[in-house]
Amino acid sequence: MSGQAGVAASGRQQIVVSGGGGQGVLFATRLLADAAILRGASVLTSETHGMAQRGGVVLSHLKAGDFASPLVRSGHADGLIVLKEEILPLHRRFLSPGGWVVMNAVRPPAAEERETIHTVDADGLAQETGNLQSANLILLGFALSRLGMAETGGLLFCSPDDVRAALRQRLGERESLLAASLAALALGISRGTR
């Protein structure tokens, strides 16, 4: 864990976010990018859309820090955020040795050697709250809480407060949407401390 924390603390981090079309992969990535920018970091992102409108795979690369290319090479991602459990085998190759996975799943899958998997049933929680489109923010909140911020010994370049600020900036005056988004993020954060 300390090796990965060192990577995040150095100001450079590579994350791959994946899921199905309509799950909010790009929104979650943009929030992380906004949070990095608010912290004064350079950010590069790239996205690959499959048949997004038909539930196909959507893959997003995020690099925070001093990088020249937006694409994360196989074996170089510090972490994966996976919104759809069955996609993990497709994108696990991006993960560096000792990397982390935060995944939307009912039960943790078998971890491969030298990786740590954290799971939360974000879909189930979204269904319980009646906001089916909030699984991405629940999962993001869970990741922020479970992994912690590098400055305090954790693994991520940003904090829950950074993402809250990014949400406020991105959603602006849309009060009901902002309130629902902040509530979903808070729910994920509370689950990450368990």
mmCIF file of C-alpha atoms in Angstrom:
data_model
loop_
_atom_site.group_PDB
_atom_site.id
_atom_site.type_symbol
_atom_site.label_atom_id
_atom_site.label_comp_id
_atom_site.label_asym_id
_atom_site.label_seq_id
_atom_site.Cartn_x
_atom_site.Cartn_y
_atom_site.Cartn_z
ATOM 1 C CA MET A 1 0.000 0.000 0.000
ATOM 2 C CA SER A 2 2.817 2.419 0.761
ATOM 3 C CA GLY A 3 4.204 2.087 -2.780
ATOM 4 C CA GLN A 4 0.905 3.157 -4.288
ATOM 5 C CA ALA A 5 0.506 5.934 -1.725
ATOM 6 C CA GLY A 6 3.922 7.170 -2.794
ATOM 7 C CA VAL A 7 2.749 7.346 -6.395
ATOM 8 C CA ALA A 8 -0.300 9.398 -5.451
ATOM 9 C CA ALA A 9 1.717 11.586 -3.073
ATOM 10 C CA SER A 10 4.210 12.325 -5.860
ATOM 11 C CA GLY A 11 1.434 14.182 -7.661
ATOM 12 C CA ARG A 12 1.127 11.649 -10.466
ATOM 13 C CA GLN A 13 -1.698 9.172 -10.713
ATOM 14 C CA GLN A 14 -3.269 7.083 -13.456
ATOM 15 C CA ILE A 15 -6.811 5.779 -13.107
ATOM 16 C CA VAL A 16 -9.036 3.841 -15.502
ATOM 17 C CA VAL A 17 -12.815 4.128 -15.086
ATOM 18 C CA SER A 18 -14.992 1.598 -16.897
ATOM 19 C CA GLY A 19 -18.602 0.577 -17.112
ATOM 20 C CA GLY A 20 -21.535 0.304 -19.439
ATOM 21 C CA GLY A 21 -23.199 3.005 -21.471
ATOM 22 C CA GLY A 22 -25.505 5.133 -19.374
ATOM 23 C CA GLN A 23 -23.759 4.345 -16.070
ATOM 24 C CA GLY A 24 -22.061 7.715 -15.726
ATOM 25 C CA VAL A 25 -18.472 6.648 -16.442
ATOM 26 C CA LEU A 26 -17.662 9.927 -18.179
ATOM 27 C CA PHE A 27 -19.345 12.047 -15.499
ATOM 28 C CA ALA A 28 -17.348 10.318 -12.738
ATOM 29 C CA THR A 29 -14.141 10.827 -14.705
ATOM 30 C CA ARG A 30 -14.921 14.503 -15.280
ATOM 31 C CA LEU A 31 -15.549 14.994 -11.569
ATOM 32 C CA LEU A 32 -12.164 13.463 -10.759
ATOM 33 C CA ALA A 33 -10.535 15.649 -13.417
ATOM 34 C CA ASP A 34 -12.280 18.748 -12.049
ATOM 35 C CA ALA A 35 -11.144 17.823 -8.525
ATOM 36 C CA ALA A 36 -7.537 17.522 -9.730
ATOM 37 C CA ILE A 37 -7.755 20.895 -11.467
ATOM 38 C CA LEU A 38 -9.174 22.487 -8.311
ATOM 39 C CA ARG A 39 -6.095 21.135 -6.503
ATOM 40 C CA GLY A 40 -3.835 22.762 -9.121
ATOM 41 C CA ALA A 41 -2.804 19.543 -10.881
ATOM 42 C CA SER A 42 -2.424 19.009 -14.610
ATOM 43 C CA VAL A 43 -4.965 16.550 -15.987
ATOM 44 C CA LEU A 44 -5.271 14.483 -19.141
ATOM 45 C CA THR A 45 -8.316 12.367 -19.974
ATOM 46 C CA SER A 46 -9.318 10.143 -22.846
ATOM 47 C CA GLU A 47 -12.454 8.146 -23.426
ATOM 48 C CA THR A 48 -13.504 5.231 -25.556
ATOM 49 C CA HIS A 49 -17.191 4.813 -26.278
ATOM 50 C CA GLY A 50 -18.538 1.450 -27.314
ATOM 51 C CA MET A 51 -22.178 1.091 -28.117
ATOM 52 C CA ALA A 52 -22.861 3.397 -25.180
ATOM 53 C CA GLN A 53 -26.533 3.909 -25.887
ATOM 54 C CA ARG A 54 -27.054 0.167 -26.003
ATOM 55 C CA GLY A 55 -25.211 -0.655 -22.778
ATOM 56 C CA GLY A 56 -21.852 -1.243 -24.469
ATOM 57 C CA VAL A 57 -18.517 -0.736 -22.772
ATOM 58 C CA VAL A 58 -17.325 2.780 -21.977
ATOM 59 C CA LEU A 59 -13.710 3.208 -20.893
ATOM 60 C CA SER A 60 -12.129 6.391 -19.603
ATOM 61 C CA HIS A 61 -8.471 7.135 -18.820
ATOM 62 C CA LEU A 62 -7.475 9.824 -16.324
ATOM 63 C CA LYS A 63 -3.970 11.018 -15.577
ATOM 64 C CA ALA A 64 -3.422 13.591 -12.850
ATOM 65 C CA GLY A 65 0.036 15.129 -12.754
ATOM 66 C CA ASP A 66 2.842 15.614 -15.226
ATOM 67 C CA PHE A 67 2.127 13.288 -18.174
ATOM 68 C CA ALA A 68 2.569 13.667 -21.934
ATOM 69 C CA SER A 69 -0.087 11.235 -23.195
ATOM 70 C CA PRO A 70 -3.686 10.773 -21.996
ATOM 71 C CA LEU A 71 -3.791 6.997 -22.497
ATOM 72 C CA VAL A 72 -2.940 4.642 -19.639
ATOM 73 C CA ARG A 73 -0.757 1.778 -20.862
ATOM 74 C CA SER A 74 -1.342 -1.804 -19.794
ATOM 75 C CA GLY A 75 0.212 -2.473 -16.414
ATOM 76 C CA HIS A 76 0.469 1.225 -15.456
ATOM 77 C CA ALA A 77 -2.859 2.185 -13.812
ATOM 78 C CA ASP A 78 -2.655 2.888 -10.105
ATOM 79 C CA GLY A 79 -6.298 1.936 -9.880
ATOM 80 C CA LEU A 80 -9.471 0.878 -11.641
ATOM 81 C CA ILE A 81 -12.963 2.132 -10.881
ATOM 82 C CA VAL A 82 -15.375 -0.423 -12.321
ATOM 83 C CA LEU A 83 -19.102 0.332 -12.541
ATOM 84 C CA LYS A 84 -20.067 -3.008 -14.078
ATOM 85 C CA GLU A 85 -18.616 -6.164 -12.501
ATOM 86 C CA GLU A 86 -18.477 -8.235 -15.676
ATOM 87 C CA ILE A 87 -16.171 -5.651 -17.285
ATOM 88 C CA LEU A 88 -13.337 -6.222 -14.786
ATOM 89 C CA PRO A 89 -11.719 -9.056 -16.790
ATOM 90 C CA LEU A 90 -11.574 -6.785 -19.868
ATOM 91 C CA HIS A 91 -9.725 -3.943 -18.130
ATOM 92 C CA ARG A 92 -7.733 -5.645 -15.377
ATOM 93 C CA ARG A 93 -4.728 -5.609 -17.729
ATOM 94 C CA PHE A 94 -4.370 -1.858 -17.167
ATOM 95 C CA LEU A 95 -3.668 -2.342 -13.453
ATOM 96 C CA SER A 96 -0.101 -2.015 -12.204
ATOM 97 C CA PRO A 97 1.278 -4.603 -9.769
ATOM 98 C CA GLY A 98 -0.007 -3.706 -6.309
ATOM 99 C CA GLY A 99 -2.815 -1.600 -7.765
ATOM 100 C CA TRP A 100 -6.316 -1.197 -6.395
ATOM 101 C CA VAL A 101 -9.774 -1.896 -7.795
ATOM 102 C CA VAL A 102 -12.972 -0.239 -6.582
ATOM 103 C CA MET A 103 -15.952 -2.039 -8.038
ATOM 104 C CA ASN A 104 -19.730 -2.022 -8.084
ATOM 105 C CA ALA A 105 -20.505 -5.612 -7.063
ATOM 106 C CA VAL A 106 -22.618 -7.530 -4.589
ATOM 107 C CA ARG A 107 -19.698 -9.790 -3.609
ATOM 108 C CA PRO A 108 -15.968 -9.344 -4.128
ATOM 109 C CA PRO A 109 -14.553 -11.400 -6.998
ATOM 110 C CA ALA A 110 -11.336 -13.331 -6.587
ATOM 111 C CA ALA A 111 -8.400 -10.946 -6.524
ATOM 112 C CA GLU A 112 -5.392 -11.647 -8.660
ATOM 113 C CA GLU A 113 -1.943 -11.639 -7.148
ATOM 114 C CA ARG A 114 -0.745 -8.215 -5.968
ATOM 115 C CA GLU A 115 -4.051 -6.362 -6.296
ATOM 116 C CA THR A 116 -6.592 -5.190 -3.757
ATOM 117 C CA ILE A 117 -10.303 -5.187 -4.574
ATOM 118 C CA HIS A 118 -12.852 -3.068 -2.701
ATOM 119 C CA THR A 119 -16.529 -3.618 -3.509
ATOM 120 C CA VAL A 120 -19.842 -1.985 -2.716
ATOM 121 C CA ASP A 121 -23.268 -2.786 -4.129
ATOM 122 C CA ALA A 122 -23.745 0.682 -5.626
ATOM 123 C CA ASP A 123 -26.623 -0.483 -7.839
ATOM 124 C CA GLY A 124 -28.451 -1.911 -4.827
ATOM 125 C CA LEU A 125 -27.901 1.261 -2.809
ATOM 126 C CA ALA A 126 -29.073 3.411 -5.713
ATOM 127 C CA GLN A 127 -32.208 1.294 -5.968
ATOM 128 C CA GLU A 128 -32.850 1.609 -2.211
ATOM 129 C CA THR A 129 -32.675 5.399 -2.447
ATOM 130 C CA GLY A 130 -34.922 5.525 -5.497
ATOM 131 C CA ASN A 131 -32.257 7.288 -7.550
ATOM 132 C CA LEU A 132 -31.210 4.586 -10.025
ATOM 133 C CA GLN A 133 -28.773 6.883 -11.837
ATOM 134 C CA SER A 134 -26.696 7.555 -8.718
ATOM 135 C CA ALA A 135 -24.606 4.353 -8.666
ATOM 136 C CA ASN A 136 -21.616 6.153 -10.202
ATOM 137 C CA LEU A 137 -21.566 8.785 -7.435
ATOM 138 C CA ILE A 138 -22.107 6.168 -4.735
ATOM 139 C CA LEU A 139 -19.150 4.196 -6.091
ATOM 140 C CA LEU A 140 -17.022 7.345 -6.365
ATOM 141 C CA GLY A 141 -17.850 8.342 -2.779
ATOM 142 C CA PHE A 142 -17.003 4.825 -1.626
ATOM 143 C CA ALA A 143 -13.637 5.009 -3.423
ATOM 144 C CA LEU A 144 -12.798 8.396 -1.917
ATOM 145 C CA SER A 145 -13.604 7.200 1.593
ATOM 146 C CA ARG A 146 -12.167 3.688 1.386
ATOM 147 C CA LEU A 147 -8.893 4.659 -0.290
ATOM 148 C CA GLY A 148 -8.285 8.007 1.391
ATOM 149 C CA MET A 149 -6.240 10.927 0.179
ATOM 150 C CA ALA A 150 -2.506 10.613 -0.468
ATOM 151 C CA GLU A 151 -1.722 13.661 1.672
ATOM 152 C CA THR A 152 -3.022 11.766 4.700
ATOM 153 C CA GLY A 153 -1.499 8.379 3.849
ATOM 154 C CA GLY A 154 -4.183 7.234 1.409
ATOM 155 C CA LEU A 155 -4.136 6.352 -2.263
ATOM 156 C CA LEU A 156 -6.018 9.087 -4.151
ATOM 157 C CA PHE A 157 -4.917 12.525 -5.323
ATOM 158 C CA CYS A 158 -8.166 14.163 -4.190
ATOM 159 C CA SER A 159 -10.535 14.229 -1.231
ATOM 160 C CA PRO A 160 -14.316 14.033 -0.824
ATOM 161 C CA ASP A 161 -14.327 17.820 -0.322
ATOM 162 C CA ASP A 162 -12.581 18.264 -3.688
ATOM 163 C CA VAL A 163 -15.243 16.184 -5.435
ATOM 164 C CA ARG A 164 -18.047 18.021 -3.617
ATOM 165 C CA ALA A 165 -16.573 21.297 -4.882
ATOM 166 C CA ALA A 166 -16.356 19.837 -8.401
ATOM 167 C CA LEU A 167 -20.019 18.791 -8.204
ATOM 168 C CA ARG A 168 -21.054 22.266 -7.073
ATOM 169 C CA GLN A 169 -19.058 23.834 -9.880
ATOM 170 C CA ARG A 170 -20.355 21.446 -12.538
ATOM 171 C CA LEU A 171 -24.037 21.407 -11.527
ATOM 172 C CA GLY A 172 -24.255 25.092 -10.652
ATOM 173 C CA GLU A 173 -27.779 26.316 -10.045
ATOM 174 C CA ARG A 174 -29.531 22.978 -10.615
ATOM 175 C CA GLU A 175 -30.341 22.684 -6.921
ATOM 176 C CA SER A 176 -32.361 19.456 -6.897
ATOM 177 C CA LEU A 177 -29.825 17.619 -9.060
ATOM 178 C CA LEU A 178 -26.950 18.942 -6.954
ATOM 179 C CA ALA A 179 -28.672 17.885 -3.726
ATOM 180 C CA ALA A 180 -29.340 14.372 -5.069
ATOM 181 C CA SER A 181 -25.754 14.081 -6.319
ATOM 182 C CA LEU A 182 -24.265 15.214 -3.010
ATOM 183 C CA ALA A 183 -26.544 12.762 -1.166
ATOM 184 C CA ALA A 184 -25.391 9.872 -3.385
ATOM 185 C CA LEU A 185 -21.745 10.819 -2.868
ATOM 186 C CA ALA A 186 -22.329 11.017 0.911
ATOM 187 C CA LEU A 187 -23.961 7.570 0.920
ATOM 188 C CA GLY A 188 -20.921 6.088 -0.817
ATOM 189 C CA ILE A 189 -18.570 7.887 1.578
ATOM 190 C CA SER A 190 -20.443 6.446 4.571
ATOM 191 C CA ARG A 191 -20.185 2.916 3.120
ATOM 192 C CA GLY A 192 -16.457 3.347 2.523
ATOM 193 C CA THR A 193 -15.783 3.809 6.226
ATOM 194 C CA ARG A 194 -17.258 0.413 7.136
#
